[in-house]
mmCIF file of C-alpha atoms in Angstrom:
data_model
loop_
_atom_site.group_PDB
_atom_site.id
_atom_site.type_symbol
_atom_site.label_atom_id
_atom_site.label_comp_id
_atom_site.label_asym_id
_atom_site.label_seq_id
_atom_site.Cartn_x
_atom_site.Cartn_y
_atom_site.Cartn_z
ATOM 1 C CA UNK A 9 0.000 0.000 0.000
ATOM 2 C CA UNK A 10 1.502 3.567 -0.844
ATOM 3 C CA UNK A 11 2.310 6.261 1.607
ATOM 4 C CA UNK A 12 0.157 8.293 -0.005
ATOM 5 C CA UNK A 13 -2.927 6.307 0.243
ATOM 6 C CA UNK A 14 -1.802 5.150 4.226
ATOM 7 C CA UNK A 15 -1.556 8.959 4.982
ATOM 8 C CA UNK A 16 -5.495 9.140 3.711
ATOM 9 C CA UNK A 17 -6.626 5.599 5.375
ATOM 10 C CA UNK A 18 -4.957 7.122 8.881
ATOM 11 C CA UNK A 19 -6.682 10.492 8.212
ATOM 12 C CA UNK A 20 -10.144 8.937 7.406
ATOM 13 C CA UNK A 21 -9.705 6.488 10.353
ATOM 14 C CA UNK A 22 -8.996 9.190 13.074
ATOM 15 C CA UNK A 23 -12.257 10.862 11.162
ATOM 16 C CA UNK A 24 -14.434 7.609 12.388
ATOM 17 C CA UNK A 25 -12.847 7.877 15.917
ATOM 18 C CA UNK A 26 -13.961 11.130 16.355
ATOM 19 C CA UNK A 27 -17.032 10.143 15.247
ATOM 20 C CA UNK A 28 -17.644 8.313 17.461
ATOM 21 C CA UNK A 29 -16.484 9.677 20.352
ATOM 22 C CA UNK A 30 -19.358 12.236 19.617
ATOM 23 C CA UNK A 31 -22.966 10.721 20.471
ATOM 24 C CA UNK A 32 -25.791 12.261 20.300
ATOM 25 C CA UNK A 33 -28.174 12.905 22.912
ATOM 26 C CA UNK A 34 -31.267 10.443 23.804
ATOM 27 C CA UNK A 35 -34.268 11.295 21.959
ATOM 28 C CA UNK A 36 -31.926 13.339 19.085
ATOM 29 C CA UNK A 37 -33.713 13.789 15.658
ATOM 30 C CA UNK A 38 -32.331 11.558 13.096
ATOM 31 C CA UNK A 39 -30.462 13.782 10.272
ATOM 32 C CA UNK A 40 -31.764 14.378 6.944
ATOM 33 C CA UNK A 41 -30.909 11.308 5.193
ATOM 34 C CA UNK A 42 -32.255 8.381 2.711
ATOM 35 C CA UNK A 43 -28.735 6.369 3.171
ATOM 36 C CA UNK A 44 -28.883 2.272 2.526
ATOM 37 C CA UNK A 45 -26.715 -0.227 2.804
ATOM 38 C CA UNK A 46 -26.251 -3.737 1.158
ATOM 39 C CA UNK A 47 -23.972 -6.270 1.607
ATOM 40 C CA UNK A 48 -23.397 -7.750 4.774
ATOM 41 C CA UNK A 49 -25.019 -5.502 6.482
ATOM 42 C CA UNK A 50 -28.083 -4.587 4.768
ATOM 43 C CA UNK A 51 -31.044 -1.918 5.688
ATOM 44 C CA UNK A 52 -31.741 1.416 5.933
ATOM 45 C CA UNK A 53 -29.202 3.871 7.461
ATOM 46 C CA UNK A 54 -31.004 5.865 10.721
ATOM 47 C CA UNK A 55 -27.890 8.772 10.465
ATOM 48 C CA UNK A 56 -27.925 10.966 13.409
ATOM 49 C CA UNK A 57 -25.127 13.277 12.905
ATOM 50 C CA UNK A 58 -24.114 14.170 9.702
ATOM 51 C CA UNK A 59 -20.745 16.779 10.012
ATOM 52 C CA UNK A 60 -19.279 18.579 6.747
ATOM 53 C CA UNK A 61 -16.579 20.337 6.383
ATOM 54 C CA UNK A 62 -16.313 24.595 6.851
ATOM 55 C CA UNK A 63 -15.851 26.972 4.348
ATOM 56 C CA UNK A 64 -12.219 26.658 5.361
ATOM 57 C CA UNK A 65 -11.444 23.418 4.281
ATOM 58 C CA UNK A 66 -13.875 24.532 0.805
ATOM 59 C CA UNK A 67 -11.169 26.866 0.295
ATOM 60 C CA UNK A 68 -8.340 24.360 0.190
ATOM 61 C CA UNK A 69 -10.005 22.284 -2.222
ATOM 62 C CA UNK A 70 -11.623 19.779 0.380
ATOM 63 C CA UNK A 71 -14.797 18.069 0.993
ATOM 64 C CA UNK A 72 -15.656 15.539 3.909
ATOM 65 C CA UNK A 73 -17.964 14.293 6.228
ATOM 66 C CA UNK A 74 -18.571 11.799 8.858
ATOM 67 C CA UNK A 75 -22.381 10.052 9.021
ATOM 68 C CA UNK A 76 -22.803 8.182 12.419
ATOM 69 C CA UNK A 77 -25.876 6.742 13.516
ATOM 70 C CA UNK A 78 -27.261 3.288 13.459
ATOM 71 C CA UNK A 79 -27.619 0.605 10.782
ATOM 72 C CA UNK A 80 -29.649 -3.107 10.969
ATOM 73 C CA UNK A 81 -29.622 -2.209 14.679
ATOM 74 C CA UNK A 82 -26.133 -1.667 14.709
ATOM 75 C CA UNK A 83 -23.684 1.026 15.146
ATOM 76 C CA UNK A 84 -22.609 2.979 11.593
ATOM 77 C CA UNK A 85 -19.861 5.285 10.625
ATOM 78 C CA UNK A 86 -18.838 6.496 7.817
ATOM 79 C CA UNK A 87 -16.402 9.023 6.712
ATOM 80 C CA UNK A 88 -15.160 10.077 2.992
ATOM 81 C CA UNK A 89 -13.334 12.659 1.693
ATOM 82 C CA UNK A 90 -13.179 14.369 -1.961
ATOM 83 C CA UNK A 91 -9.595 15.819 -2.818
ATOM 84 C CA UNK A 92 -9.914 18.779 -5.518
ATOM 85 C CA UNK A 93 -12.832 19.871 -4.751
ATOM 86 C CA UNK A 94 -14.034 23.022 -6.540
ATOM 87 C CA UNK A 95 -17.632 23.256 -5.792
ATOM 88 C CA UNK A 96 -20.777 21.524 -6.432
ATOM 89 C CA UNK A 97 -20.822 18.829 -8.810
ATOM 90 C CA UNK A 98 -20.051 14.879 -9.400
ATOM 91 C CA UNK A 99 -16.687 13.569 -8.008
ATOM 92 C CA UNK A 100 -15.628 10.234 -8.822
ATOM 93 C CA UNK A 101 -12.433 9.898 -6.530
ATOM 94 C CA UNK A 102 -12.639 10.181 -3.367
ATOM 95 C CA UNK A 103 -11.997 8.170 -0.876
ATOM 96 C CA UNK A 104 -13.990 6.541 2.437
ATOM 97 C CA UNK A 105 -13.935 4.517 5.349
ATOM 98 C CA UNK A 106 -16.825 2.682 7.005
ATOM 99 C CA UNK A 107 -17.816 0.717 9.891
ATOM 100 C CA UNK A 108 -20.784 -1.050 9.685
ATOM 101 C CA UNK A 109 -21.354 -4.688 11.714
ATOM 102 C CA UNK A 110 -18.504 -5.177 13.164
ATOM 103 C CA UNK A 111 -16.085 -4.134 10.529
ATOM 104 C CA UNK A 112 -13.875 -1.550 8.728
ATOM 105 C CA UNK A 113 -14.181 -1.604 4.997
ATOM 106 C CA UNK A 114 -12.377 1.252 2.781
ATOM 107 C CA UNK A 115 -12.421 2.333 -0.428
ATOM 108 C CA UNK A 116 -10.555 4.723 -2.789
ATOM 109 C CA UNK A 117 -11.904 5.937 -6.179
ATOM 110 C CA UNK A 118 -14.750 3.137 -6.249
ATOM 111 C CA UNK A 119 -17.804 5.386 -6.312
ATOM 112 C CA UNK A 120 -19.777 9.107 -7.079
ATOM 113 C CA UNK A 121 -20.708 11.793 -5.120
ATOM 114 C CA UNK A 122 -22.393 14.291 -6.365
ATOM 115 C CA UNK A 123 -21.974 17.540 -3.989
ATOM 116 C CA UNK A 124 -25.085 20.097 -3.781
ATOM 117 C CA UNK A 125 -25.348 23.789 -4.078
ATOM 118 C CA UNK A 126 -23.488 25.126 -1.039
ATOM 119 C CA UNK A 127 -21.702 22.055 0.034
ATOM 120 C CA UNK A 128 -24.119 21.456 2.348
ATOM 121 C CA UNK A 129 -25.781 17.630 0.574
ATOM 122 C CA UNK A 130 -24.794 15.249 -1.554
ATOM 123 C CA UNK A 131 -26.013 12.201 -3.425
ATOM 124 C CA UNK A 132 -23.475 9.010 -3.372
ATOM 125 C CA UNK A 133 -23.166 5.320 -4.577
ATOM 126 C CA UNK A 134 -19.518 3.147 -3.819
ATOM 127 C CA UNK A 135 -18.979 -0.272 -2.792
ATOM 128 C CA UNK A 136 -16.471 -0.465 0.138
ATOM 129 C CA UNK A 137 -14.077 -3.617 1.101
ATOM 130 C CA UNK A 138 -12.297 -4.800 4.286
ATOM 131 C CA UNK A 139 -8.132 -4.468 4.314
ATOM 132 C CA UNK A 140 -6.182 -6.802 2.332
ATOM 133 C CA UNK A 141 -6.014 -9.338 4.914
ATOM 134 C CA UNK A 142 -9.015 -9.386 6.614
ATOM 135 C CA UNK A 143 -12.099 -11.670 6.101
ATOM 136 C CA UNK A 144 -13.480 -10.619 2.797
ATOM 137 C CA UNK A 145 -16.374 -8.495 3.039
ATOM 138 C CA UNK A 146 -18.185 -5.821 0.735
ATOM 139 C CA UNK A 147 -20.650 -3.155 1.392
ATOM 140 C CA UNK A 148 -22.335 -0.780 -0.879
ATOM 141 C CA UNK A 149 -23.850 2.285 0.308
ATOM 142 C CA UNK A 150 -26.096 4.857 -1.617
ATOM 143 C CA UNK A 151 -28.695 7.563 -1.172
ATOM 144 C CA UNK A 152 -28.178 10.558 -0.396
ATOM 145 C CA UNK A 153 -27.595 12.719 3.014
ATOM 146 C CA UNK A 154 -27.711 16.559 4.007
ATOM 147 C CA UNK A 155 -24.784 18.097 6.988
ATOM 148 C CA UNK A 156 -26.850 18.770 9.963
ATOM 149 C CA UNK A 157 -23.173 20.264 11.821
ATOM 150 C CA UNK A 158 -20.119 21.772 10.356
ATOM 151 C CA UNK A 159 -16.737 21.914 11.410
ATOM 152 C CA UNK A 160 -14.984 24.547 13.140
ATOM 153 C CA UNK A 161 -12.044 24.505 11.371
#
């Protein structure tokens, strides 16, 4: 695996951990979102928080998020990041991590997203895999969500 593509992996990893270190309260109201999964884990994504990034990190020609939230009664994160961003419109690398029953799957330049007017939604479609050397396991997610929270840098 290249440097370059550990660096992002570490980045979008610490991105999930954050995540989740941030629950919401009892009785929050799920986020804008018509999110599904299928694969191993399969359903409906409930997302709670959805996080974008400022107008800062718009201005250095970056998009991300983190979704967390629950999934077939599970626990689901998920994190991605667009490199080159220059405003709404379709993307087709970028890269994302997610955590859905029980495991981490990644991907890099497998998928769209399609970024609204103001950065502040997006439509998306990728298929995500575990590590090379874990059990084998694939996940696609798609729908589409809208930030509910923004950075602060």
């Amino acid at each position: 695996m290249s440097a370059s593509r550990k660096s992002r992996l570490s980045t979008l990893a610490a991105a999930v951990a954050a995540t989740a270190i941030l629950a919401e309260p009892a009785g929050a109201a799920p986020a804008s979102s018509s999110l599904r999964l299928t694969g191993s884990v399969h359903g409906a994504v409930n997302a709670m928080r959805v996080v974008c990034d400022s107008h800062v990190a718009s201005a250095k020609h970056h998009f991300f998020f983190d979704i967390g939230g629950t999934a077939a009664g599970g626990t689901f994160l998920f994190t991605g990041k667009v490199d080159g961003y220059t405003g709404p419109k379709s993307y087709r690398p970028f890269s994302a991590l997610l955590m859905a029953g029980g495991h981490y799957l990644v991907a890099h330049d497998t998928g769209t997203i399609s970024i609204g007017a103001g950065g502040t939604s997006a439509h998306l479609n990728m298929t995500l895999k575990t590590a090379p050397g874990a059990p084998p396991v694939t996940e696609t997610i798609a729908g589409r969500f809208t930030c509910t929270n923004y950075t602060s840098q």
